[in-house]
Amino acid sequence: SQEKFNVTSYGAKTVAIITMEVLAGMWINAFIVSVLCISWVKKKTLNSTDKILLLLGCSRFCYLCVSWVYSFFSIIFPKYLYVHSTVQLVGSIQSFFSFSNMWVSACLCIFYCLKIANFRNSYFIYLKLKIDRIVPGLIFGSVVFALIISIIFYTVIDKALCKNLNCTSQGRFWRARIRIEEDFFPIYFFTGFLFAISFVAVIFSALLILFSLWRHKQNMQTNSMKDLSMDAHIKAMKSILSFLIMYSINFLFIIFNLIYSLKGQYLEMFPIYVVQYIFPGVHSLVLIFINPKLEKILRRILPCGNCK
């Protein structure tokens, strides 16, 4: 009884921390979406950067909502979550917004790379000139790809749970003896492979911009005037490096999540949720401060916005 009370108390504290993180992240991403939507209505158009940021903000806002619901019920009221079709549906929706977030973020890094970096390669120059036309296709492809993956997630989870369902447990799947390494290993491997591809794209974009920045700095050493291209390089590097750090830490905690899931140590997974839900808000905040329009509006509405 005492152990059960300790677990419940620990879970309640974890939910409280997750709730504060999620609310902060939702507010930050809702700010991005609202500002860009108002700008869209006023100007009747959006540039390529704003299109990517708009979809990124929407996907992160929805991801945080669904993730909070999943975490809340899995920690506090698991019996209401683990019933037939509910856990599959929530898991597939969460995977849809998670992969949308991942791929759209990678598209943002690629966009910064093509837009700011300068190379004489003919293929790179062609992509640089066509990037504004390619962006809608990249965004649409990312969403469709995430939708396909979420459908695969639903099918795999449903098949595994239905195969191992104990009919006497009244649909409570957490009592079923599911062999994760047998039923979920293909989807874990597929997820890791897709994550690795986007991770490589981010690293490659960061290296290209870093090399372009270094070469541009070498060419501008004799020029004492402020260079706008240099500022653009630095702002892009801040965004990509922040996302690269987020990707690295998130990947590390995904590995921890997988290890604890395989061992059935679900109590140890609570701190992992706490860490993972920080990044959608933190990286979006970085994107706000490197975007002059968003930063100006944020400083205007904050109580201490004009404080230095």
PDB file of C-alpha atoms in Angstrom:
ATOM      1  CA  SER A   1       0.000   0.000   0.000  1.00  0.00           C
ATOM      2  CA  GLN A   2       2.844   2.351   0.900  1.00  0.00           C
ATOM      3  CA  GLU A   3       4.648   1.472  -2.340  1.00  0.00           C
ATOM      4  CA  LYS A   4       1.497   2.115  -4.331  1.00  0.00           C
ATOM      5  CA  PHE A   5       1.094   5.477  -2.611  1.00  0.00           C
ATOM      6  CA  ASN A   6       4.705   6.396  -3.432  1.00  0.00           C
ATOM      7  CA  VAL A   7       4.231   5.463  -7.101  1.00  0.00           C
ATOM      8  CA  THR A   8       1.007   7.491  -7.267  1.00  0.00           C
ATOM      9  CA  SER A   9       2.657  10.487  -5.597  1.00  0.00           C
ATOM     10  CA  TYR A  10       5.668  10.245  -7.918  1.00  0.00           C
ATOM     11  CA  GLY A  11       3.370   9.995 -10.936  1.00  0.00           C
ATOM     12  CA  ALA A  12       1.352  13.024  -9.807  1.00  0.00           C
ATOM     13  CA  LYS A  13       4.530  15.102  -9.441  1.00  0.00           C
ATOM     14  CA  THR A  14       5.694  13.981 -12.875  1.00  0.00           C
ATOM     15  CA  VAL A  15       2.345  14.899 -14.429  1.00  0.00           C
ATOM     16  CA  ALA A  16       2.522  18.328 -12.765  1.00  0.00           C
ATOM     17  CA  ILE A  17       5.990  18.976 -14.212  1.00  0.00           C
ATOM     18  CA  ILE A  18       4.962  17.683 -17.653  1.00  0.00           C
ATOM     19  CA  THR A  19       1.840  19.872 -17.572  1.00  0.00           C
ATOM     20  CA  MET A  20       3.877  23.020 -16.919  1.00  0.00           C
ATOM     21  CA  GLU A  21       6.315  22.136 -19.718  1.00  0.00           C
ATOM     22  CA  VAL A  22       3.520  21.338 -22.153  1.00  0.00           C
ATOM     23  CA  LEU A  23       1.592  24.521 -21.365  1.00  0.00           C
ATOM     24  CA  ALA A  24       4.745  26.613 -21.902  1.00  0.00           C
ATOM     25  CA  GLY A  25       5.525  24.822 -25.175  1.00  0.00           C
ATOM     26  CA  MET A  26       1.929  25.138 -26.375  1.00  0.00           C
ATOM     27  CA  TRP A  27       1.929  28.871 -25.608  1.00  0.00           C
ATOM     28  CA  ILE A  28       5.172  29.421 -27.513  1.00  0.00           C
ATOM     29  CA  ASN A  29       4.011  27.498 -30.578  1.00  0.00           C
ATOM     30  CA  ALA A  30       0.524  29.021 -30.426  1.00  0.00           C
ATOM     31  CA  PHE A  31       2.224  32.433 -30.494  1.00  0.00           C
ATOM     32  CA  ILE A  32       4.122  31.492 -33.663  1.00  0.00           C
ATOM     33  CA  VAL A  33       0.990  30.137 -35.351  1.00  0.00           C
ATOM     34  CA  SER A  34      -1.199  33.117 -34.395  1.00  0.00           C
ATOM     35  CA  VAL A  35       1.350  35.718 -35.535  1.00  0.00           C
ATOM     36  CA  LEU A  36       1.919  33.986 -38.869  1.00  0.00           C
ATOM     37  CA  CYS A  37      -1.802  33.468 -39.459  1.00  0.00           C
ATOM     38  CA  ILE A  38      -2.506  37.160 -38.793  1.00  0.00           C
ATOM     39  CA  SER A  39       0.309  38.083 -41.186  1.00  0.00           C
ATOM     40  CA  TRP A  40      -1.122  35.670 -43.750  1.00  0.00           C
ATOM     41  CA  VAL A  41      -4.578  37.260 -43.524  1.00  0.00           C
ATOM     42  CA  LYS A  42      -3.183  40.782 -43.811  1.00  0.00           C
ATOM     43  CA  LYS A  43      -0.716  40.198 -46.639  1.00  0.00           C
ATOM     44  CA  LYS A  44      -2.643  37.362 -48.364  1.00  0.00           C
ATOM     45  CA  THR A  45       0.639  35.496 -48.737  1.00  0.00           C
ATOM     46  CA  LEU A  46       3.466  33.891 -46.783  1.00  0.00           C
ATOM     47  CA  ASN A  47       7.117  33.520 -47.661  1.00  0.00           C
ATOM     48  CA  SER A  48       8.774  30.113 -47.606  1.00  0.00           C
ATOM     49  CA  THR A  49      10.231  30.520 -44.106  1.00  0.00           C
ATOM     50  CA  ASP A  50       6.853  31.467 -42.646  1.00  0.00           C
ATOM     51  CA  LYS A  51       5.181  28.499 -44.333  1.00  0.00           C
ATOM     52  CA  ILE A  52       7.613  26.076 -42.721  1.00  0.00           C
ATOM     53  CA  LEU A  53       7.379  27.809 -39.332  1.00  0.00           C
ATOM     54  CA  LEU A  54       3.576  27.780 -39.501  1.00  0.00           C
ATOM     55  CA  LEU A  55       3.395  24.043 -40.130  1.00  0.00           C
ATOM     56  CA  LEU A  56       6.115  23.414 -37.546  1.00  0.00           C
ATOM     57  CA  GLY A  57       4.244  25.403 -34.914  1.00  0.00           C
ATOM     58  CA  CYS A  58       0.977  23.599 -35.669  1.00  0.00           C
ATOM     59  CA  SER A  59       2.574  20.148 -35.539  1.00  0.00           C
ATOM     60  CA  ARG A  60       4.380  20.894 -32.265  1.00  0.00           C
ATOM     61  CA  PHE A  61       1.262  22.362 -30.663  1.00  0.00           C
ATOM     62  CA  CYS A  62      -0.776  19.291 -31.572  1.00  0.00           C
ATOM     63  CA  TYR A  63       2.069  16.941 -30.589  1.00  0.00           C
ATOM     64  CA  LEU A  64       2.268  18.485 -27.122  1.00  0.00           C
ATOM     65  CA  CYS A  65      -1.521  18.230 -26.692  1.00  0.00           C
ATOM     66  CA  VAL A  66      -1.671  14.551 -27.656  1.00  0.00           C
ATOM     67  CA  SER A  67       1.487  13.695 -25.706  1.00  0.00           C
ATOM     68  CA  TRP A  68       0.122  15.338 -22.556  1.00  0.00           C
ATOM     69  CA  VAL A  69      -3.121  13.362 -22.834  1.00  0.00           C
ATOM     70  CA  TYR A  70      -1.194  10.138 -23.350  1.00  0.00           C
ATOM     71  CA  SER A  71       1.188  10.819 -20.449  1.00  0.00           C
ATOM     72  CA  PHE A  72      -1.598  11.918 -18.108  1.00  0.00           C
ATOM     73  CA  PHE A  73      -3.723   8.831 -18.632  1.00  0.00           C
ATOM     74  CA  SER A  74      -0.810   6.379 -18.801  1.00  0.00           C
ATOM     75  CA  ILE A  75       0.532   7.650 -15.440  1.00  0.00           C
ATOM     76  CA  ILE A  76      -2.638   8.518 -13.507  1.00  0.00           C
ATOM     77  CA  PHE A  77      -5.504   6.592 -15.125  1.00  0.00           C
ATOM     78  CA  PRO A  78      -3.969   3.791 -17.218  1.00  0.00           C
ATOM     79  CA  LYS A  79      -7.137   1.656 -17.179  1.00  0.00           C
ATOM     80  CA  TYR A  80      -8.967   4.323 -19.200  1.00  0.00           C
ATOM     81  CA  LEU A  81      -6.228   4.455 -21.821  1.00  0.00           C
ATOM     82  CA  TYR A  82      -5.364   0.808 -22.415  1.00  0.00           C
ATOM     83  CA  VAL A  83      -8.616  -0.344 -23.936  1.00  0.00           C
ATOM     84  CA  HIS A  84      -9.175  -1.652 -27.429  1.00  0.00           C
ATOM     85  CA  SER A  85      -8.386   0.846 -30.224  1.00  0.00           C
ATOM     86  CA  THR A  86      -7.720   3.725 -27.815  1.00  0.00           C
ATOM     87  CA  VAL A  87      -4.003   3.115 -27.284  1.00  0.00           C
ATOM     88  CA  GLN A  88      -3.532   2.369 -31.003  1.00  0.00           C
ATOM     89  CA  LEU A  89      -5.315   5.557 -32.021  1.00  0.00           C
ATOM     90  CA  VAL A  90      -3.472   7.777 -29.534  1.00  0.00           C
ATOM     91  CA  GLY A  91      -0.140   6.195 -30.442  1.00  0.00           C
ATOM     92  CA  SER A  92      -0.674   6.657 -34.175  1.00  0.00           C
ATOM     93  CA  ILE A  93      -1.789  10.295 -33.767  1.00  0.00           C
ATOM     94  CA  GLN A  94       1.217  10.993 -31.567  1.00  0.00           C
ATOM     95  CA  SER A  95       3.543   9.379 -34.134  1.00  0.00           C
ATOM     96  CA  PHE A  96       1.954  11.468 -36.926  1.00  0.00           C
ATOM     97  CA  PHE A  97       2.662  14.783 -35.201  1.00  0.00           C
ATOM     98  CA  SER A  98       6.055  13.564 -33.966  1.00  0.00           C
ATOM     99  CA  PHE A  99       7.238  12.665 -37.468  1.00  0.00           C
ATOM    100  CA  SER A 100       5.679  15.843 -38.903  1.00  0.00           C
ATOM    101  CA  ASN A 101       7.661  17.824 -36.355  1.00  0.00           C
ATOM    102  CA  MET A 102      10.834  15.890 -37.140  1.00  0.00           C
ATOM    103  CA  TRP A 103      10.664  16.139 -40.929  1.00  0.00           C
ATOM    104  CA  VAL A 104       9.422  19.736 -41.102  1.00  0.00           C
ATOM    105  CA  SER A 105      12.262  20.736 -38.759  1.00  0.00           C
ATOM    106  CA  ALA A 106      14.714  18.986 -41.055  1.00  0.00           C
ATOM    107  CA  CYS A 107      13.143  20.819 -44.012  1.00  0.00           C
ATOM    108  CA  LEU A 108      13.706  24.108 -42.179  1.00  0.00           C
ATOM    109  CA  CYS A 109      17.394  23.290 -41.738  1.00  0.00           C
ATOM    110  CA  ILE A 110      17.716  22.342 -45.414  1.00  0.00           C
ATOM    111  CA  PHE A 111      15.930  25.548 -46.409  1.00  0.00           C
ATOM    112  CA  TYR A 112      18.337  27.682 -44.344  1.00  0.00           C
ATOM    113  CA  CYS A 113      21.257  25.837 -45.878  1.00  0.00           C
ATOM    114  CA  LEU A 114      20.129  26.330 -49.475  1.00  0.00           C
ATOM    115  CA  LYS A 115      19.017  29.906 -48.911  1.00  0.00           C
ATOM    116  CA  ILE A 116      22.097  31.200 -47.076  1.00  0.00           C
ATOM    117  CA  ALA A 117      25.093  29.033 -47.946  1.00  0.00           C
ATOM    118  CA  ASN A 118      27.064  29.937 -51.061  1.00  0.00           C
ATOM    119  CA  PHE A 119      28.714  27.294 -53.242  1.00  0.00           C
ATOM    120  CA  ARG A 120      29.598  27.163 -56.911  1.00  0.00           C
ATOM    121  CA  ASN A 121      28.240  23.673 -57.476  1.00  0.00           C
ATOM    122  CA  SER A 122      25.724  23.767 -60.343  1.00  0.00           C
ATOM    123  CA  TYR A 123      23.271  21.412 -58.630  1.00  0.00           C
ATOM    124  CA  PHE A 124      23.427  23.455 -55.435  1.00  0.00           C
ATOM    125  CA  ILE A 125      22.856  26.685 -57.381  1.00  0.00           C
ATOM    126  CA  TYR A 126      19.857  25.112 -59.152  1.00  0.00           C
ATOM    127  CA  LEU A 127      18.284  24.065 -55.828  1.00  0.00           C
ATOM    128  CA  LYS A 128      19.059  27.496 -54.372  1.00  0.00           C
ATOM    129  CA  LEU A 129      17.164  29.213 -57.189  1.00  0.00           C
ATOM    130  CA  LYS A 130      14.217  26.785 -57.039  1.00  0.00           C
ATOM    131  CA  ILE A 131      13.955  26.436 -53.252  1.00  0.00           C
ATOM    132  CA  ASP A 132      10.903  28.715 -52.913  1.00  0.00           C
ATOM    133  CA  ARG A 133       9.038  26.516 -55.393  1.00  0.00           C
ATOM    134  CA  ILE A 134      10.258  23.314 -53.754  1.00  0.00           C
ATOM    135  CA  VAL A 135       9.140  24.259 -50.218  1.00  0.00           C
ATOM    136  CA  PRO A 136       5.392  23.520 -50.719  1.00  0.00           C
ATOM    137  CA  GLY A 137       6.296  20.102 -52.114  1.00  0.00           C
ATOM    138  CA  LEU A 138       8.623  19.409 -49.179  1.00  0.00           C
ATOM    139  CA  ILE A 139       5.924  20.398 -46.684  1.00  0.00           C
ATOM    140  CA  PHE A 140       3.239  18.331 -48.415  1.00  0.00           C
ATOM    141  CA  GLY A 141       5.581  15.356 -48.734  1.00  0.00           C
ATOM    142  CA  SER A 142       6.494  15.549 -45.039  1.00  0.00           C
ATOM    143  CA  VAL A 143       2.842  15.523 -43.979  1.00  0.00           C
ATOM    144  CA  VAL A 144       1.899  12.671 -46.295  1.00  0.00           C
ATOM    145  CA  PHE A 145       4.928  10.652 -45.223  1.00  0.00           C
ATOM    146  CA  ALA A 146       4.077  11.196 -41.545  1.00  0.00           C
ATOM    147  CA  LEU A 147       0.492  10.094 -42.256  1.00  0.00           C
ATOM    148  CA  ILE A 148       1.689   6.876 -43.892  1.00  0.00           C
ATOM    149  CA  ILE A 149       3.962   6.126 -40.936  1.00  0.00           C
ATOM    150  CA  SER A 150       1.134   6.753 -38.455  1.00  0.00           C
ATOM    151  CA  ILE A 151      -1.078   4.292 -40.339  1.00  0.00           C
ATOM    152  CA  ILE A 152       1.720   1.718 -40.186  1.00  0.00           C
ATOM    153  CA  PHE A 153       2.064   2.401 -36.450  1.00  0.00           C
ATOM    154  CA  TYR A 154      -1.641   1.823 -35.903  1.00  0.00           C
ATOM    155  CA  THR A 155      -1.585  -1.435 -37.854  1.00  0.00           C
ATOM    156  CA  VAL A 156       1.487  -2.822 -36.077  1.00  0.00           C
ATOM    157  CA  ILE A 157       0.280  -1.872 -32.588  1.00  0.00           C
ATOM    158  CA  ASP A 158      -3.217  -3.213 -33.239  1.00  0.00           C
ATOM    159  CA  LYS A 159      -1.898  -6.508 -34.580  1.00  0.00           C
ATOM    160  CA  ALA A 160       0.507  -6.990 -31.667  1.00  0.00           C
ATOM    161  CA  LEU A 161      -2.023  -6.111 -28.980  1.00  0.00           C
ATOM    162  CA  CYS A 162      -4.858  -8.149 -30.460  1.00  0.00           C
ATOM    163  CA  LYS A 163      -2.588 -11.161 -30.824  1.00  0.00           C
ATOM    164  CA  ASN A 164      -1.505 -10.986 -27.199  1.00  0.00           C
ATOM    165  CA  LEU A 165      -4.756  -9.758 -25.650  1.00  0.00           C
ATOM    166  CA  ASN A 166      -5.926 -11.569 -22.543  1.00  0.00           C
ATOM    167  CA  CYS A 167      -9.686 -11.821 -22.940  1.00  0.00           C
ATOM    168  CA  THR A 168     -10.237 -11.982 -19.168  1.00  0.00           C
ATOM    169  CA  SER A 169      -8.586  -8.601 -18.555  1.00  0.00           C
ATOM    170  CA  GLN A 170     -11.589  -6.611 -19.883  1.00  0.00           C
ATOM    171  CA  GLY A 171      -9.519  -5.017 -22.586  1.00  0.00           C
ATOM    172  CA  ARG A 172      -6.732  -3.827 -20.292  1.00  0.00           C
ATOM    173  CA  PHE A 173      -3.712  -4.337 -22.498  1.00  0.00           C
ATOM    174  CA  TRP A 174      -1.027  -3.645 -19.924  1.00  0.00           C
ATOM    175  CA  ARG A 175      -1.623  -7.130 -18.523  1.00  0.00           C
ATOM    176  CA  ALA A 176      -0.925  -8.784 -21.871  1.00  0.00           C
ATOM    177  CA  ARG A 177       2.470 -10.417 -22.250  1.00  0.00           C
ATOM    178  CA  ILE A 178       3.696  -8.718 -25.411  1.00  0.00           C
ATOM    179  CA  ARG A 179       7.128  -9.593 -26.662  1.00  0.00           C
ATOM    180  CA  ILE A 180       8.389  -6.160 -27.670  1.00  0.00           C
ATOM    181  CA  GLU A 181      11.470  -7.510 -29.374  1.00  0.00           C
ATOM    182  CA  GLU A 182       9.256  -9.750 -31.531  1.00  0.00           C
ATOM    183  CA  ASP A 183       6.225  -7.566 -32.244  1.00  0.00           C
ATOM    184  CA  PHE A 184       7.622  -4.034 -32.175  1.00  0.00           C
ATOM    185  CA  PHE A 185      11.252  -4.423 -33.211  1.00  0.00           C
ATOM    186  CA  PRO A 186      10.542  -3.795 -36.946  1.00  0.00           C
ATOM    187  CA  ILE A 187       8.713  -0.563 -36.198  1.00  0.00           C
ATOM    188  CA  TYR A 188      11.411   0.522 -33.730  1.00  0.00           C
ATOM    189  CA  PHE A 189      14.058  -0.193 -36.351  1.00  0.00           C
ATOM    190  CA  PHE A 190      12.086   1.660 -39.042  1.00  0.00           C
ATOM    191  CA  THR A 191      11.574   4.635 -36.719  1.00  0.00           C
ATOM    192  CA  GLY A 192      15.265   4.746 -35.854  1.00  0.00           C
ATOM    193  CA  PHE A 193      16.190   4.581 -39.530  1.00  0.00           C
ATOM    194  CA  LEU A 194      13.917   7.521 -40.429  1.00  0.00           C
ATOM    195  CA  PHE A 195      15.172   9.496 -37.445  1.00  0.00           C
ATOM    196  CA  ALA A 196      18.745   8.831 -38.542  1.00  0.00           C
ATOM    197  CA  ILE A 197      18.011  10.108 -42.066  1.00  0.00           C
ATOM    198  CA  SER A 198      16.611  13.408 -40.782  1.00  0.00           C
ATOM    199  CA  PHE A 199      19.476  13.634 -38.281  1.00  0.00           C
ATOM    200  CA  VAL A 200      22.025  13.246 -41.086  1.00  0.00           C
ATOM    201  CA  ALA A 201      20.199  15.938 -43.085  1.00  0.00           C
ATOM    202  CA  VAL A 202      20.470  18.345 -40.142  1.00  0.00           C
ATOM    203  CA  ILE A 203      24.158  17.555 -39.593  1.00  0.00           C
ATOM    204  CA  PHE A 204      24.908  17.930 -43.295  1.00  0.00           C
ATOM    205  CA  SER A 205      23.080  21.297 -43.422  1.00  0.00           C
ATOM    206  CA  ALA A 206      24.977  22.517 -40.346  1.00  0.00           C
ATOM    207  CA  LEU A 207      28.336  21.519 -41.821  1.00  0.00           C
ATOM    208  CA  LEU A 208      27.598  23.206 -45.145  1.00  0.00           C
ATOM    209  CA  ILE A 209      26.549  26.461 -43.483  1.00  0.00           C
ATOM    210  CA  LEU A 210      29.548  26.317 -41.146  1.00  0.00           C
ATOM    211  CA  PHE A 211      31.924  25.820 -44.069  1.00  0.00           C
ATOM    212  CA  SER A 212      30.217  28.588 -46.038  1.00  0.00           C
ATOM    213  CA  LEU A 213      30.446  30.887 -43.010  1.00  0.00           C
ATOM    214  CA  TRP A 214      34.150  30.127 -42.555  1.00  0.00           C
ATOM    215  CA  ARG A 215      34.900  30.755 -46.221  1.00  0.00           C
ATOM    216  CA  HIS A 216      32.845  33.937 -46.237  1.00  0.00           C
ATOM    217  CA  LYS A 217      34.661  35.168 -43.139  1.00  0.00           C
ATOM    218  CA  GLN A 218      37.999  34.530 -44.817  1.00  0.00           C
ATOM    219  CA  ASN A 219      36.904  36.652 -47.759  1.00  0.00           C
ATOM    220  CA  MET A 220      35.653  39.477 -45.557  1.00  0.00           C
ATOM    221  CA  GLN A 221      38.633  39.815 -43.204  1.00  0.00           C
ATOM    222  CA  THR A 222      39.823  43.004 -44.851  1.00  0.00           C
ATOM    223  CA  ASN A 223      36.336  44.572 -44.811  1.00  0.00           C
ATOM    224  CA  SER A 224      35.564  46.411 -41.555  1.00  0.00           C
ATOM    225  CA  MET A 225      31.941  47.168 -42.489  1.00  0.00           C
ATOM    226  CA  LYS A 226      29.098  45.147 -41.018  1.00  0.00           C
ATOM    227  CA  ASP A 227      28.204  42.353 -43.382  1.00  0.00           C
ATOM    228  CA  LEU A 228      24.544  41.300 -43.657  1.00  0.00           C
ATOM    229  CA  SER A 229      25.444  37.962 -45.176  1.00  0.00           C
ATOM    230  CA  MET A 230      27.572  37.182 -42.141  1.00  0.00           C
ATOM    231  CA  ASP A 231      24.632  37.940 -39.847  1.00  0.00           C
ATOM    232  CA  ALA A 232      22.406  35.666 -41.895  1.00  0.00           C
ATOM    233  CA  HIS A 233      24.954  32.861 -41.653  1.00  0.00           C
ATOM    234  CA  ILE A 234      25.207  33.264 -37.882  1.00  0.00           C
ATOM    235  CA  LYS A 235      21.426  33.303 -37.341  1.00  0.00           C
ATOM    236  CA  ALA A 236      21.003  30.193 -39.453  1.00  0.00           C
ATOM    237  CA  MET A 237      23.785  28.459 -37.554  1.00  0.00           C
ATOM    238  CA  LYS A 238      22.083  29.279 -34.239  1.00  0.00           C
ATOM    239  CA  SER A 239      18.861  27.694 -35.421  1.00  0.00           C
ATOM    240  CA  ILE A 240      20.467  24.597 -36.894  1.00  0.00           C
ATOM    241  CA  LEU A 241      22.870  24.047 -33.997  1.00  0.00           C
ATOM    242  CA  SER A 242      20.046  24.386 -31.464  1.00  0.00           C
ATOM    243  CA  PHE A 243      18.028  21.848 -33.413  1.00  0.00           C
ATOM    244  CA  LEU A 244      21.081  19.605 -33.741  1.00  0.00           C
ATOM    245  CA  ILE A 245      21.540  19.634 -29.972  1.00  0.00           C
ATOM    246  CA  MET A 246      17.837  18.932 -29.496  1.00  0.00           C
ATOM    247  CA  TYR A 247      18.008  16.031 -31.958  1.00  0.00           C
ATOM    248  CA  SER A 248      21.035  14.544 -30.195  1.00  0.00           C
ATOM    249  CA  ILE A 249      19.558  14.686 -26.694  1.00  0.00           C
ATOM    250  CA  ASN A 250      16.165  13.528 -27.919  1.00  0.00           C
ATOM    251  CA  PHE A 251      17.773  10.576 -29.702  1.00  0.00           C
ATOM    252  CA  LEU A 252      19.614   9.651 -26.501  1.00  0.00           C
ATOM    253  CA  PHE A 253      16.394   9.653 -24.501  1.00  0.00           C
ATOM    254  CA  ILE A 254      14.611   7.653 -27.192  1.00  0.00           C
ATOM    255  CA  ILE A 255      17.265   4.972 -26.648  1.00  0.00           C
ATOM    256  CA  PHE A 256      16.640   5.143 -22.873  1.00  0.00           C
ATOM    257  CA  ASN A 257      12.910   4.906 -23.517  1.00  0.00           C
ATOM    258  CA  LEU A 258      13.410   1.801 -25.650  1.00  0.00           C
ATOM    259  CA  ILE A 259      15.690   0.153 -23.083  1.00  0.00           C
ATOM    260  CA  TYR A 260      13.294   0.730 -20.189  1.00  0.00           C
ATOM    261  CA  SER A 261      10.358  -0.426 -22.333  1.00  0.00           C
ATOM    262  CA  LEU A 262      12.139  -3.675 -23.144  1.00  0.00           C
ATOM    263  CA  LYS A 263      12.883  -4.242 -19.451  1.00  0.00           C
ATOM    264  CA  GLY A 264       9.371  -3.281 -18.371  1.00  0.00           C
ATOM    265  CA  GLN A 265      10.695  -0.520 -16.098  1.00  0.00           C
ATOM    266  CA  TYR A 266       7.907   1.958 -16.807  1.00  0.00           C
ATOM    267  CA  LEU A 267       8.471   3.977 -13.634  1.00  0.00           C
ATOM    268  CA  GLU A 268      11.921   4.995 -14.888  1.00  0.00           C
ATOM    269  CA  MET A 269      10.338   6.320 -18.099  1.00  0.00           C
ATOM    270  CA  PHE A 270       8.595   9.211 -16.347  1.00  0.00           C
ATOM    271  CA  PRO A 271      11.737  11.426 -16.174  1.00  0.00           C
ATOM    272  CA  ILE A 272      12.293  10.683 -19.866  1.00  0.00           C
ATOM    273  CA  TYR A 273       8.898  12.198 -20.662  1.00  0.00           C
ATOM    274  CA  VAL A 274       9.826  15.242 -18.592  1.00  0.00           C
ATOM    275  CA  VAL A 275      13.000  15.829 -20.627  1.00  0.00           C
ATOM    276  CA  GLN A 276      11.511  15.055 -24.046  1.00  0.00           C
ATOM    277  CA  TYR A 277       8.648  17.544 -23.707  1.00  0.00           C
ATOM    278  CA  ILE A 278      11.039  20.431 -23.089  1.00  0.00           C
ATOM    279  CA  PHE A 279      12.466  20.568 -26.599  1.00  0.00           C
ATOM    280  CA  PRO A 280       9.418  21.501 -28.763  1.00  0.00           C
ATOM    281  CA  GLY A 281       9.061  24.685 -26.713  1.00  0.00           C
ATOM    282  CA  VAL A 282      12.761  25.464 -26.324  1.00  0.00           C
ATOM    283  CA  HIS A 283      13.603  25.146 -30.016  1.00  0.00           C
ATOM    284  CA  SER A 284      10.519  27.139 -31.033  1.00  0.00           C
ATOM    285  CA  LEU A 285      11.657  29.871 -28.644  1.00  0.00           C
ATOM    286  CA  VAL A 286      15.054  29.900 -30.370  1.00  0.00           C
ATOM    287  CA  LEU A 287      13.296  30.229 -33.732  1.00  0.00           C
ATOM    288  CA  ILE A 288      11.352  33.213 -32.400  1.00  0.00           C
ATOM    289  CA  PHE A 289      14.490  35.076 -31.306  1.00  0.00           C
ATOM    290  CA  ILE A 290      16.271  34.570 -34.639  1.00  0.00           C
ATOM    291  CA  ASN A 291      13.201  35.779 -36.557  1.00  0.00           C
ATOM    292  CA  PRO A 292      13.055  39.621 -36.405  1.00  0.00           C
ATOM    293  CA  LYS A 293       9.281  39.799 -36.927  1.00  0.00           C
ATOM    294  CA  LEU A 294       8.424  37.233 -34.268  1.00  0.00           C
ATOM    295  CA  GLU A 295      10.976  38.606 -31.818  1.00  0.00           C
ATOM    296  CA  LYS A 296       9.654  42.159 -32.190  1.00  0.00           C
ATOM    297  CA  ILE A 297       6.066  41.106 -31.515  1.00  0.00           C
ATOM    298  CA  LEU A 298       7.074  38.904 -28.575  1.00  0.00           C
ATOM    299  CA  ARG A 299       9.039  41.716 -26.935  1.00  0.00           C
ATOM    300  CA  ARG A 300       6.087  44.024 -27.453  1.00  0.00           C
ATOM    301  CA  ILE A 301       3.599  41.791 -25.618  1.00  0.00           C
ATOM    302  CA  LEU A 302       5.885  40.658 -22.786  1.00  0.00           C
ATOM    303  CA  PRO A 303       5.824  42.767 -19.587  1.00  0.00           C
ATOM    304  CA  CYS A 304       9.634  43.115 -19.638  1.00  0.00           C
ATOM    305  CA  GLY A 305       9.945  43.140 -23.396  1.00  0.00           C
ATOM    306  CA  ASN A 306      11.790  46.440 -23.456  1.00  0.00           C
ATOM    307  CA  CYS A 307      14.132  45.518 -20.610  1.00  0.00           C
ATOM    308  CA  LYS A 308      17.749  45.052 -21.586  1.00  0.00           C
TER     309      LYS A 308
END
